Every structure is written in structure tokens, then in C-alpha cells.
Amino acid sequence: MNEELLLSQLSLTRRSSSLPKLIKVNSTTDLSKLRGMARYEFSRGIDGNEILDLTSLRGVEDLGDKIKVLSGTPWRDVIKYNPETYGNLDFSVGGSVFFGDAGFGFNEFGLIKDRVEVEGYLNGIKYTGKYNGGIIYAVYIKKESKQLAYKGYTSDDIDAVLYKLKNWFTLGFPAFRDITINIQGGLAKLIVSYPSIREQLLLMYVSDLQKVDPIYEDLTPRHKYQYFGTTDLNGLFQIKENIKRSERTILRFRGTRVYFTIYSNTPLKFAENTPLTAYSDSDGQNDLNGCVLCGRCVDVCPYGEMMGSPVYTPLGLYVLQPLGFAEGLVNCHMCGKCVEVCPSKLDILTDLRKYARYDKIDFALPEIRELPASSVIVLTPISKGLEDRAIRALLYLHSKGKKVGIIRLDINVIDLLLDRADWTAVAKKLENVNEIITITPEEYHYLQALKRLKILDINFVEELVLPDTEIEGKELHIPCMIGIRTENDELNKCSLAFLQSISNKSVESKVSAKYTLCPITAKKLNIKTPLDTIFPTLNLQALENTISKLHQGEEDTELVVDDAKWYEGIAEELFIKVNERTLSAQLNRFTKEEMLLLYFYMDKFESLSDKDKEIITKEITKLFSS
């Protein structure tokens, strides 16, 4: 039922009058057998008893001089193919055709649907050509074949820009490819584009304009109401006050005909002679807490991917929360990828944490000796089972001349997820630490909260190791938690490994890479991290040899210790000092790496007495203080 509720939201202020029946459409669905109202995007919808959900029908095929785009694909994914016409980047290609959008090229081409061809189904019969109703499966768009020039004029006087444009049309019909005015923040920017070969033809219009970059329409900035409609130049002056009250207005011109899109934070009134489209907002209450239904969070949300539905994403939370279905809906790992893409800059993580409800997450603290230092590898319960890796990381860093210790932080994993750890107490434990290094991207992400309380460098060990490897970017998976973007989105996908461990779910990861920066992913997919290629294992046999060397040294100094026994019971402190100095002398024969291994694994050797361990600890401490 939740998906039906999600798609019952038709705009920022309108919902379906009744809960529709929902049919999910993908690339293999036989559309000839389906009837119903098509839904191509989350932003806009039309009421219907049966909804065909095409929002996940996505993909672009390059056909040379044109592209074939599946109808649910947002224009944001298409723009890199250099299409000759395009719409709002957050709208879908199929939606722009279905709703009759005016996009780039409106002055020359008219509406988008008039310039493209579709592969569609009308009454169950497939057809190809100009859009003639029915369900759109794919859209064919020509690529731009000419070099385009972009010129612009900016003013804080909206009237001046409008009158300039009106004067143009008194001289005739200027042969621009596109004429757009973007009004935002008190500035009106007039931008025209045209094939460069028309420069002389248009010189009288562009002589006082400057070269500019193209402006792309999307759903920024934050707003609560969207209005779409058409008017003429005279009618444009009638809606001027609405334009001034808007957060952003986009005006597209074709001769004296104007297609407008107005994004506002307050409901606006329009005269009867300024008709709005059916999918424009009403003056009703917007209760979406700032969400503009762009769906960008759906495209990047690992939890939604794992659960197999956009309901379990921030979009689902914002749409279903007013209906009372938010609690326990999105119990994710708070990676923050949604925050990075949100056009409204919402505080999504705070909202997610408010409603998240986790089952018991039973992660124990890693079992490893601590080693205080000003620079430390930090382990939380997330690192349980990765103690060996932590020691390898420490030995690697020491080999690079960096003195690094180890500290454990006993923070409940749910408290990390919900950012409710006692960070003051954690900062107190790290009082003498100026750098922490994590071995998992999750800890790197969550421990950033410490920067609110103290000046602290936070690094991720795999990033420190990577430059010493020969790993190429095209074969390396980048975890979602460390905020690095690559050109290959597939290598930026979340592996779902940690997410599954906190959700008690098991799904197949779609990550395909030879290496990963995430050790939890490496374990799940049986691949390597950079550290694994540089320092694959700990040589515990060498540790056995180290212990043997220690015992051999004891035999060599047995006479010294035996001679000192007469102090025992008489000058006990002197006897202890002789013992300590003797063992310390033997330890001084060891390499730093041998000492560190001995320190971390000495509890595994029964031949070492408690006194031996105490002396080893003192020598390690001395090593770090020198």
C-alpha cells in the first residue's frame, strides 16, 4: 500500500482523491496489455484509478545522430548526450512529452513533444512517431549538430528586461534557437542561443549582449508551490507581481507566446485569462516539509535500493509522514548521499533520525590492546573482527615513519547512527589526540561529529595507503561514506554490506570492482583493499621467532640474573631493577615492528609472565615518548 500512497501525491499540494491501483512498469513489461494513467516522475502526476508506474523505466541508448531515451529517465541523465532540446533537469523525458513542456529550443522548435518522436502504446497498439497519446515507452531525440552561441543580458530591473524583449518582437521574429528569462534573487537574466552561423543575421539583437553559459532549469531553490502556464507578452505584464513574489521564474518565448514556470513559497492567484496547467499546484497546504519531489534522493539512496522501493527513501518519508507512516520507514545507515543531491538543502539526516527505529544491533567492542599516542587508529564496535587489519594498518604507517597508536571507543552503533553518542565523553578520552585514523569508511563518517567539540584531523587509512599502490581508478570501488565522487557512478554505489549488517537483511550487491576502499565490502565480495595489496597478512611465525629470540636472550643473561638473586628478599627493588634492565636490554635488540607485534599479541603466549608484559608495555611507551 505504501507505494500507492507515494504516487498518490500528484504535486506539492495535490493528492489523489482515492488510493489508486499501482502497476510497476519496467523494460520487460508488455505495455500492449496495460491500460491506465502513466506516471513518469515523482514531481507531477494525473489522478487515475489505475496508475502505471514508469518512474524506474530508465536508460539512454546512443544511436549516432540521435538518442533513444526510456520514458522515466530524467533530463539530468540525458544532457551529457547533447540533445537539441531538453526540459527541466529534474523532470522525466516521458513526462515532458506527456505534459507538453516547453524546453530549450522553444522559440525554434515549439514544445518538446512537437520536436521528438516516441515509441508508444495507444489502446494496446504500438506506434512510432509524433506523440499521439497513450503510454510512452521511449523517446527519440536528435543530437545537436550545430555549434551554438549563448548571449545574455542581466538587470535588477525586471521591467527593463521585459520591454527589451517586447521591442525585439516589434522588429519581427528573431531567429534564435531559444529565448529564456531566468528571474531569481532580484535579478532577471535574459539568455538567447542560436547557431553561430546566424551571428550576422542576429547582430542587431545581440550587439549589446555578453557571452554567457547556458542556464539549466531544475527544481532549485526550495519552494512550496509550482505553477505552469502560458500567456502572451501583454499577459506577462499582468502576472508580473507573481513573478516578483516567486523564488524563481523561468520564461520561455516563442514569438509573442510565453510559457512560464513559477516556483513560489506562497500560494499565488492568477487571473482567469491566464490559464494554468492541470498539474500546477492549488493554493492548498503544502505539508512536505520542504521536499520538492525531485526524486534525486531516490536515485542515490542505498536503503531504498536494498528495500527495492522508493518508499524507503527520504522522498517516501516526506510524502508519507503527513499521513502517519513515517515511523520506522527508513532505518538506514545515514550515509548522507541524499543530503549531497537535495536541491532544497533539507536537513534530511535530522528528519531520518527522528523517525528511524532499529532492531537491536549487537556489535561488540574489538578485542585489542590500546596504545596511546597523539595520532591513533580508532576502533568502535563497527570494527569488530577487523583487529588484524588495524594492526596491519598501524605497522604500515610506522613503516612510513608515522607514529600511530590505537584507541577503542565503546560507542553503541545505534548511537553512532542517530548521532546521540556522548561526544563530550568521547572527546575527553581523545583529549591528548590530534589525529584519528579509521579503518572503515563508516567510522570515518560518523566520527566527524567530534569536530563540533575539538580541533581534530580525521583520516581514513585506505586513502593514506592508496597512493602507494598501482590500483587504477576504473577498478576501485569508492564507498558512499567518504564523500568522494567518480565519473563512473557504478564504482560509487553503496555495496550495502554494512547496511545489511544493521538491518539483518541479505541482498546481492551490484558493485563490480576488483578493489574497494571499504574492508566490510572487501569481506562481503571477497575482494581486496589497498592495504591488502601492500600489507596482506601479519607474519605471526615471525612473532614466534621473536618470542624465541627473547627466550634465547634470557639464557644468555641467566648468569647475571642468577648472580643478582642474593638481593632477593634483602634489596627487593634492586633485584627487580636488574631483572627489568636485563629484559629491556634484550628488547632493545628487536626492531620496532617486532616490538609492536609483541605488544599486541603478547597475551597469546603463556611463556610471557605478567612481569614480562609489564616491561614490554613500558618499553613500547618509552618508544612512543621518544
XYZ file of C-alpha atoms in Angstrom:
626
model
C 0.000 0.000 0.000
C 2.876 2.411 0.716
C 3.860 2.737 -2.966
C 0.277 3.582 -3.848
C 0.366 6.268 -1.146
C 3.640 7.610 -2.502
C 2.315 8.005 -6.045
C -0.994 9.377 -4.828
C 0.977 12.612 -4.292
C 0.327 14.378 -7.601
C 2.143 17.650 -6.887
C 3.435 19.622 -3.919
C -0.141 20.345 -2.748
C -2.390 17.824 -4.503
C -3.148 14.181 -3.710
C -5.288 11.631 -5.493
C -8.922 11.600 -4.485
C -8.644 7.861 -3.869
C -5.888 5.290 -3.479
C -5.035 4.066 -6.983
C -4.176 0.571 -8.107
C -0.479 0.526 -8.998
C 1.259 -1.450 -11.751
C 5.060 -1.292 -11.863
C 6.439 -0.996 -15.404
C 9.993 -1.985 -16.330
C 11.819 -2.614 -19.597
C 10.390 -6.110 -19.979
C 6.767 -5.205 -19.225
C 4.358 -5.844 -22.095
C 2.667 -2.444 -22.412
C 0.255 -3.721 -25.052
C -1.673 -5.459 -22.287
C -1.890 -2.500 -19.923
C -4.371 0.316 -19.557
C -4.215 3.158 -17.067
C -2.735 6.556 -16.310
C 1.017 6.668 -16.875
C 3.254 8.198 -14.185
C 6.731 9.107 -15.423
C 8.123 11.086 -12.481
C 7.501 11.839 -8.816
C 7.109 15.605 -9.354
C 3.924 15.553 -11.442
C 1.020 13.194 -11.814
C -2.559 12.963 -13.003
C -5.325 11.354 -10.949
C -6.444 7.907 -12.015
C -7.896 4.671 -10.654
C -5.054 2.641 -12.134
C -1.527 4.051 -12.267
C 1.223 2.660 -14.471
C 4.462 3.422 -12.626
C 7.183 4.154 -15.203
C 9.426 6.153 -12.834
C 12.105 3.442 -12.847
C 11.945 2.820 -16.607
C 15.302 4.424 -17.345
C 18.151 4.262 -19.786
C 19.753 6.043 -22.742
C 20.904 4.391 -25.962
C 23.226 6.334 -28.255
C 22.121 5.829 -31.877
C 24.654 8.139 -33.506
C 22.815 11.244 -34.633
C 20.068 10.728 -32.056
C 19.397 9.010 -28.756
C 16.694 6.652 -27.556
C 15.621 7.508 -24.025
C 13.342 5.362 -21.883
C 10.465 7.488 -20.672
C 11.212 7.557 -16.916
C 14.742 8.879 -17.438
C 15.299 12.375 -16.003
C 16.740 15.013 -18.303
C 19.683 15.242 -15.898
C 20.865 11.868 -17.238
C 20.334 12.911 -20.864
C 22.057 16.290 -21.054
C 25.545 14.796 -21.483
C 24.456 13.342 -24.843
C 23.999 16.876 -26.234
C 20.284 16.687 -27.145
C 18.958 19.519 -29.289
C 16.036 20.036 -26.928
C 15.619 19.308 -23.237
C 13.443 20.229 -20.282
C 13.696 20.740 -16.547
C 16.577 18.515 -15.436
C 14.501 17.066 -12.578
C 11.584 16.161 -14.827
C 11.481 12.967 -16.860
C 11.732 12.824 -20.629
C 8.418 11.000 -20.882
C 6.812 13.477 -18.501
C 7.942 16.447 -20.593
C 6.343 14.907 -23.691
C 3.174 13.852 -21.860
C 2.646 17.211 -20.117
C 3.578 19.302 -23.175
C 6.573 21.101 -21.669
C 8.323 23.949 -23.379
C 12.022 23.244 -23.084
C 15.251 24.537 -24.529
C 14.743 25.418 -28.187
C 11.133 26.516 -27.697
C 11.496 29.571 -29.965
C 12.606 27.447 -32.932
C 11.158 24.014 -32.250
C 7.999 24.641 -30.262
C 7.006 22.251 -27.460
C 9.257 19.280 -26.745
C 6.580 16.826 -27.877
C 6.470 18.537 -31.267
C 10.203 18.046 -31.865
C 10.745 14.448 -30.758
C 9.368 11.063 -31.738
C 8.103 8.393 -29.395
C 7.668 4.670 -29.155
C 4.267 4.461 -27.555
C 1.203 2.322 -26.964
C -2.274 3.648 -27.696
C -5.179 1.372 -26.750
C -2.726 -1.521 -26.654
C -1.340 -0.872 -30.137
C 2.317 0.071 -30.518
C 3.175 3.080 -32.653
C 6.271 5.130 -33.508
C 6.322 8.790 -34.498
C 4.928 12.039 -33.135
C 3.267 11.706 -29.763
C -0.392 10.910 -30.233
C -1.441 9.958 -26.724
C -1.237 6.725 -24.810
C 1.689 5.276 -22.863
C 5.186 6.445 -23.781
C 7.827 3.730 -23.641
C 10.757 5.606 -25.206
C 11.530 8.983 -26.763
C 13.845 9.601 -29.732
C 15.721 12.911 -29.560
C 18.062 14.336 -32.179
C 21.517 15.407 -31.070
C 22.576 18.997 -31.554
C 24.585 19.121 -34.790
C 25.486 22.813 -34.825
C 27.817 24.978 -32.766
C 25.599 27.126 -30.549
C 26.340 30.604 -29.214
C 24.907 31.846 -25.912
C 24.471 35.572 -25.201
C 22.919 37.229 -22.189
C 21.769 40.412 -20.526
C 21.250 40.797 -16.759
C 19.418 43.525 -14.862
C 17.810 44.061 -11.474
C 15.008 45.837 -13.325
C 12.649 43.098 -14.500
C 10.565 45.606 -16.456
C 13.624 46.714 -18.433
C 14.337 43.139 -19.489
C 10.710 42.513 -20.481
C 10.493 45.734 -22.507
C 13.764 44.919 -24.250
C 12.269 41.619 -25.334
C 8.997 43.246 -26.397
C 10.918 45.683 -28.599
C 12.649 42.779 -30.298
C 9.355 41.321 -31.425
C 8.145 44.658 -32.802
C 11.045 44.336 -35.257
C 9.989 40.873 -36.400
C 10.580 37.286 -35.324
C 14.249 36.944 -34.242
C 15.742 33.643 -35.425
C 17.029 32.492 -32.060
C 17.090 28.812 -31.182
C 15.971 29.702 -27.673
C 14.898 32.791 -25.711
C 14.690 32.342 -21.940
C 14.466 34.701 -18.983
C 15.560 33.364 -15.604
C 14.362 35.528 -12.705
C 15.807 34.744 -9.296
C 17.167 36.670 -6.323
C 16.027 40.028 -7.683
C 17.891 39.598 -10.979
C 16.455 38.958 -14.406
C 18.770 37.181 -16.828
C 17.823 37.166 -20.488
C 19.659 34.396 -22.337
C 19.423 33.691 -26.043
C 21.068 30.924 -28.025
C 21.460 30.360 -31.735
C 23.649 28.500 -34.212
C 26.848 30.518 -34.601
C 26.310 30.761 -38.352
C 23.340 33.094 -37.666
C 25.548 35.677 -35.910
C 25.282 38.300 -38.684
C 21.564 37.732 -39.067
C 21.027 38.429 -35.359
C 23.613 41.164 -34.870
C 21.020 43.882 -34.341
C 19.648 41.929 -31.362
C 22.852 40.691 -29.699
C 25.296 43.561 -30.190
C 24.872 44.718 -26.582
C 24.725 41.195 -25.071
C 27.580 39.339 -23.394
C 28.777 35.770 -23.870
C 27.302 33.578 -21.145
C 26.973 29.923 -20.199
C 23.644 28.168 -20.696
C 21.267 28.056 -17.721
C 19.535 24.791 -16.918
C 16.170 24.723 -15.245
C 15.730 22.376 -12.277
C 13.779 22.356 -9.016
C 16.059 24.723 -7.119
C 15.760 26.727 -4.931
C 13.478 25.456 -2.139
C 9.805 26.261 -2.761
C 6.329 25.093 -1.805
C 4.278 25.808 -4.935
C 4.827 25.240 -8.649
C 2.785 26.979 -11.340
C 2.904 26.202 -15.050
C 1.042 28.046 -17.759
C 1.042 30.050 -20.992
C 0.326 33.649 -21.814
C 1.402 36.314 -24.296
C 3.648 39.347 -23.944
C 0.825 41.551 -22.716
C -0.382 38.900 -20.303
C 3.147 38.616 -18.980
C 2.870 42.097 -17.521
C -0.339 41.001 -15.769
C 1.492 38.269 -13.813
C 4.495 40.486 -13.077
C 3.647 40.739 -9.354
C 3.503 36.965 -9.058
C 6.892 36.796 -10.743
C 8.353 39.261 -8.253
C 6.984 37.221 -5.328
C 8.457 33.986 -6.656
C 11.644 32.216 -5.602
C 12.399 31.550 -9.243
C 10.621 32.109 -12.538
C 11.517 30.675 -15.930
C 10.009 32.331 -19.005
C 10.397 30.666 -22.406
C 9.370 32.560 -25.545
C 8.179 31.605 -28.988
C 7.370 34.811 -30.749
C 4.864 36.560 -28.517
C 3.815 33.309 -26.874
C 5.225 32.751 -23.372
C 5.453 29.504 -21.405
C 6.077 30.233 -17.727
C 7.134 28.205 -14.722
C 6.891 29.917 -11.349
C 8.339 28.446 -8.139
C 6.985 30.136 -5.022
C 6.945 29.773 -1.249
C 3.478 31.320 -1.025
C 0.292 30.441 -2.892
C -0.315 32.741 -5.871
C -3.518 33.866 -7.596
C -3.791 34.098 -11.387
C -6.433 35.826 -13.477
C -8.929 33.711 -15.390
C -7.352 34.757 -18.685
C -4.019 33.230 -17.547
C -4.777 29.507 -17.611
C -2.627 27.142 -15.553
C -1.945 23.518 -16.398
C -3.818 20.747 -14.610
C -0.655 19.705 -12.792
C 0.006 23.146 -11.299
C -0.346 23.412 -7.538
C -3.503 24.529 -5.816
C -3.492 27.095 -3.040
C -3.828 24.254 -0.529
C -1.488 23.382 2.297
C 1.980 22.077 1.450
C 2.936 19.619 4.210
C 6.028 18.043 2.605
C 8.498 19.838 4.929
C 10.384 21.433 2.041
C 10.623 18.389 -0.254
C 10.035 19.359 -3.911
C 9.507 15.755 -5.142
C 12.507 15.875 -7.483
C 13.410 12.245 -6.721
C 17.163 12.861 -6.685
C 17.444 11.151 -3.290
C 15.742 8.065 -4.718
C 18.500 7.742 -7.318
C 21.285 7.652 -4.705
C 19.649 6.041 -1.640
C 21.255 2.689 -0.693
C 18.439 1.823 1.711
C 15.807 2.306 -0.982
C 17.907 0.114 -3.275
C 18.177 -2.603 -0.644
C 14.447 -2.488 0.126
C 13.583 -2.346 -3.589
C 11.250 0.655 -3.410
C 11.393 4.485 -3.445
C 9.078 4.412 -0.426
C 12.106 3.655 1.773
C 13.958 6.843 0.832
C 13.769 10.441 2.067
C 11.186 11.111 -0.647
C 8.985 8.386 0.806
C 9.487 9.768 4.306
C 8.426 13.300 3.344
C 5.371 12.149 1.379
C 4.164 9.559 3.903
C 4.977 11.451 7.120
C 1.869 13.682 6.908
C -0.194 10.504 6.549
C 1.273 8.983 9.719
C 3.506 6.352 8.100
C 6.975 7.777 8.805
C 7.971 5.896 11.963
C 10.384 3.062 11.197
C 10.065 3.668 7.463
C 13.697 4.497 6.673
C 16.105 2.718 9.036
C 19.223 3.443 7.032
C 22.928 3.906 7.814
C 22.766 7.709 7.425
C 25.335 7.869 4.637
C 24.206 11.386 3.683
C 24.190 10.873 -0.094
C 20.654 12.276 -0.125
C 21.886 15.479 1.509
C 24.514 15.922 -1.210
C 21.938 15.906 -4.032
C 18.936 17.609 -2.410
C 18.123 20.830 -4.331
C 16.253 22.211 -1.318
C 19.235 21.673 1.001
C 16.994 19.985 3.567
C 18.375 18.705 6.866
C 17.437 15.201 5.782
C 19.577 13.309 8.296
C 17.869 15.021 11.234
C 14.477 14.048 9.808
C 15.589 10.466 9.135
C 16.986 10.080 12.654
C 13.742 11.387 14.144
C 11.748 8.514 12.671
C 14.307 5.668 12.402
C 13.573 2.599 14.519
C 16.295 -0.066 14.588
C 16.137 -3.605 15.853
C 18.848 -4.479 18.382
C 22.281 -4.108 16.770
C 24.635 -6.275 18.800
C 28.176 -5.266 17.841
C 30.842 -5.911 20.484
C 33.929 -3.773 21.051
C 37.037 -5.083 19.233
C 39.426 -7.066 21.412
C 42.771 -5.343 21.063
C 45.271 -3.645 23.347
C 45.176 0.129 23.333
C 48.323 2.082 22.586
C 48.061 5.787 23.476
C 49.584 8.330 21.107
C 48.789 11.765 19.688
C 47.849 10.078 16.404
C 45.699 6.967 16.818
C 43.790 4.383 14.870
C 40.297 4.455 16.363
C 38.193 1.327 16.653
C 34.496 1.252 17.559
C 32.196 -1.794 17.622
C 31.843 -1.349 13.844
C 35.446 -2.631 13.585
C 34.774 -5.866 15.468
C 36.544 -8.647 13.574
C 38.943 -6.206 11.919
C 41.582 -6.168 14.683
C 44.126 -7.868 12.441
C 43.554 -5.147 9.832
C 44.038 -2.424 12.436
C 47.427 -3.844 13.402
C 48.456 -4.163 9.762
C 47.449 -0.531 9.234
C 49.479 0.518 12.262
C 52.571 -1.383 11.103
C 52.226 0.086 7.602
C 52.030 3.624 8.952
C 55.007 3.020 11.236
C 56.970 1.799 8.237
C 56.253 5.193 6.656
C 57.704 6.961 9.681
C 54.362 7.842 11.285
C 53.978 7.059 14.996
C 50.450 5.786 15.428
C 48.707 4.206 18.397
C 45.339 2.523 18.867
C 42.340 3.600 20.937
C 38.994 1.847 21.333
C 35.795 3.855 21.625
C 32.930 1.957 23.218
C 30.086 3.701 21.413
C 26.833 1.885 20.718
C 26.325 1.531 16.958
C 22.745 2.846 17.139
C 24.051 5.908 18.980
C 26.505 6.441 16.107
C 23.697 6.122 13.547
C 21.434 8.527 15.413
C 24.226 10.957 16.349
C 23.333 10.706 20.025
C 26.655 9.438 21.392
C 28.114 11.216 24.413
C 30.552 13.137 22.254
C 31.789 15.149 25.226
C 32.941 11.942 26.948
C 34.479 10.687 23.701
C 36.327 13.975 23.225
C 37.593 13.660 26.809
C 39.099 10.252 26.049
C 40.769 11.773 22.996
C 41.979 14.780 24.981
C 45.642 14.256 24.039
C 44.902 13.144 20.471
C 45.173 15.498 17.497
C 44.582 12.962 14.712
C 42.372 9.908 14.427
C 42.587 7.369 11.624
C 39.735 4.986 10.923
C 39.882 1.634 9.195
C 36.284 1.709 7.984
C 34.549 4.455 5.988
C 31.575 4.192 8.356
C 33.657 5.239 11.364
C 35.262 7.986 9.279
C 31.761 9.292 8.505
C 30.197 9.065 11.972
C 33.189 10.365 13.939
C 33.119 13.650 12.011
C 30.748 14.736 14.803
C 33.799 15.109 17.060
C 34.841 18.186 15.097
C 31.983 20.030 16.759
C 33.878 19.771 20.058
C 37.587 19.787 19.253
C 40.101 20.559 16.572
C 40.901 17.186 15.113
C 42.224 15.687 11.896
C 40.218 12.657 10.785
C 41.721 10.415 8.120
C 40.789 7.105 6.536
C 43.624 4.601 6.345
C 42.788 3.194 2.905
C 43.083 6.684 1.406
C 46.519 7.003 3.036
C 47.624 3.677 1.582
C 46.167 4.126 -1.933
C 48.986 6.320 -3.368
C 51.484 3.514 -2.657
C 49.544 1.040 -4.801
C 49.173 0.571 -8.542
C 45.389 0.384 -8.315
C 43.639 2.250 -11.138
C 40.519 4.296 -10.533
C 38.474 2.320 -13.053
C 38.811 -0.841 -10.941
C 38.311 0.715 -7.482
C 35.020 0.857 -5.583
C 34.584 4.109 -3.624
C 32.349 3.686 -0.525
C 29.391 6.015 -0.100
C 30.543 7.182 3.328
C 33.739 9.051 2.403
C 32.244 11.639 0.064
C 34.447 11.067 -2.984
C 32.758 11.213 -6.380
C 33.977 9.436 -9.511
C 32.861 9.728 -13.119
C 31.762 6.094 -13.012
C 28.587 6.026 -10.908
C 28.733 2.234 -10.687
C 32.002 2.485 -8.733
C 30.360 4.993 -6.359
C 27.462 2.720 -5.476
C 26.999 1.531 -1.924
C 27.868 -2.166 -1.602
C 25.080 -2.496 1.024
C 27.474 -4.580 3.166
C 27.287 -2.534 6.374
C 23.662 -1.614 5.723
C 22.727 -5.288 5.625
C 24.585 -5.980 8.858
C 22.486 -3.414 10.750
C 19.247 -4.433 9.020
C 19.589 -8.228 9.242
C 18.835 -8.453 5.537
C 20.680 -10.127 2.710
C 20.594 -8.889 -0.883
C 23.043 -9.214 -3.714
C 25.426 -6.304 -4.104
C 25.536 -4.640 -7.528
C 29.088 -3.421 -7.014
C 31.507 -4.914 -9.521
C 35.097 -3.926 -8.812
C 38.463 -5.550 -8.338
C 39.315 -3.442 -5.293
C 37.447 -1.429 -2.686
C 38.297 1.168 -0.065
C 35.847 -0.474 2.342
C 37.050 -3.504 4.360
C 33.466 -4.564 5.149
C 32.737 -4.628 1.413
C 36.014 -6.454 0.774
C 34.942 -9.207 3.157
C 31.461 -9.480 1.630
C 32.618 -9.544 -2.001
C 35.925 -11.356 -1.396
C 37.993 -8.577 -2.969
C 40.951 -6.569 -1.697
C 41.510 -3.119 -0.271
C 44.681 -1.086 -0.950
C 46.035 -2.175 2.455
C 45.546 -5.822 1.461
C 47.788 -5.312 -1.570
C 50.560 -3.573 0.408
C 50.376 -5.485 3.705
C 48.324 -8.624 3.053
C 48.965 -10.566 6.279
C 50.641 -10.429 9.656
C 53.640 -12.711 9.916
C 52.785 -14.495 13.147
C 55.536 -17.038 12.515
C 57.957 -14.141 12.767
C 56.328 -13.332 16.097
C 57.043 -16.868 17.266
C 60.668 -16.295 16.286
C 60.623 -13.030 18.224
C 59.499 -14.841 21.358
C 62.206 -17.455 20.773
C 64.789 -14.664 20.438
C 63.547 -13.241 23.737
C 63.941 -16.587 25.476
C 67.348 -17.093 23.878
C 68.389 -13.760 25.291
C 67.179 -14.845 28.714
C 69.504 -17.840 28.555
C 72.418 -15.583 27.606
C 71.813 -13.355 30.609
C 70.863 -16.125 33.025
C 74.174 -15.804 34.917
C 73.593 -12.081 35.501
C 70.119 -12.673 36.879
C 71.279 -15.637 38.954
C 74.084 -13.581 40.479
C 71.591 -10.888 41.425
C 69.378 -13.297 43.313
C 71.213 -12.679 46.556
C 69.457 -9.242 46.560
C 66.101 -11.030 46.616
C 64.423 -10.516 49.951
C 67.161 -8.108 51.058
C 67.055 -5.330 48.418
C 63.962 -6.346 46.518
C 63.813 -3.148 44.435
C 67.371 -3.629 43.232
C 66.634 -7.228 42.233
C 63.576 -6.078 40.269
C 65.608 -3.385 38.511
C 68.246 -5.911 37.476
C 65.509 -8.126 36.045
C 63.890 -5.208 34.211
C 67.153 -3.911 32.792
C 68.072 -7.400 31.634
C 64.767 -7.868 29.764
C 64.892 -4.301 28.446
C 68.354 -4.940 27.058
C 67.023 -7.957 25.209
C 64.040 -5.973 23.867
C 66.390 -3.300 22.532
C 67.655 -5.933 20.090
C 64.218 -6.096 18.456
C 63.048 -3.991 15.542
C 60.208 -1.525 16.115
C 57.857 -3.769 14.111
C 58.785 -6.781 16.235
C 58.151 -4.782 19.389
C 54.738 -3.651 18.182
C 53.693 -7.157 17.186
C 54.893 -8.481 20.510
C 52.920 -5.800 22.331
C 49.621 -6.549 20.594
C 49.911 -10.338 20.722
C 51.771 -10.962 23.991
C 48.620 -12.244 25.719
C 48.676 -15.217 23.367
C 51.976 -16.535 24.759
C 51.923 -18.374 28.099
C 55.711 -18.232 28.293
C 55.492 -14.484 28.974
C 54.882 -13.646 32.620
C 52.812 -10.719 33.795
C 56.073 -9.011 34.733
C 57.409 -9.574 31.210
C 54.266 -7.990 29.765
C 54.596 -5.030 32.092
C 58.192 -4.444 30.945
C 57.208 -4.824 27.273
C 54.464 -2.229 27.789
C 56.946 0.167 29.421
C 59.367 -0.212 26.527
C 56.620 0.467 23.973
C 55.541 3.539 25.933
C 59.173 4.708 26.011
C 59.371 4.182 22.255
C 56.350 6.436 21.688
C 57.535 9.153 24.041
C 60.975 9.420 22.426
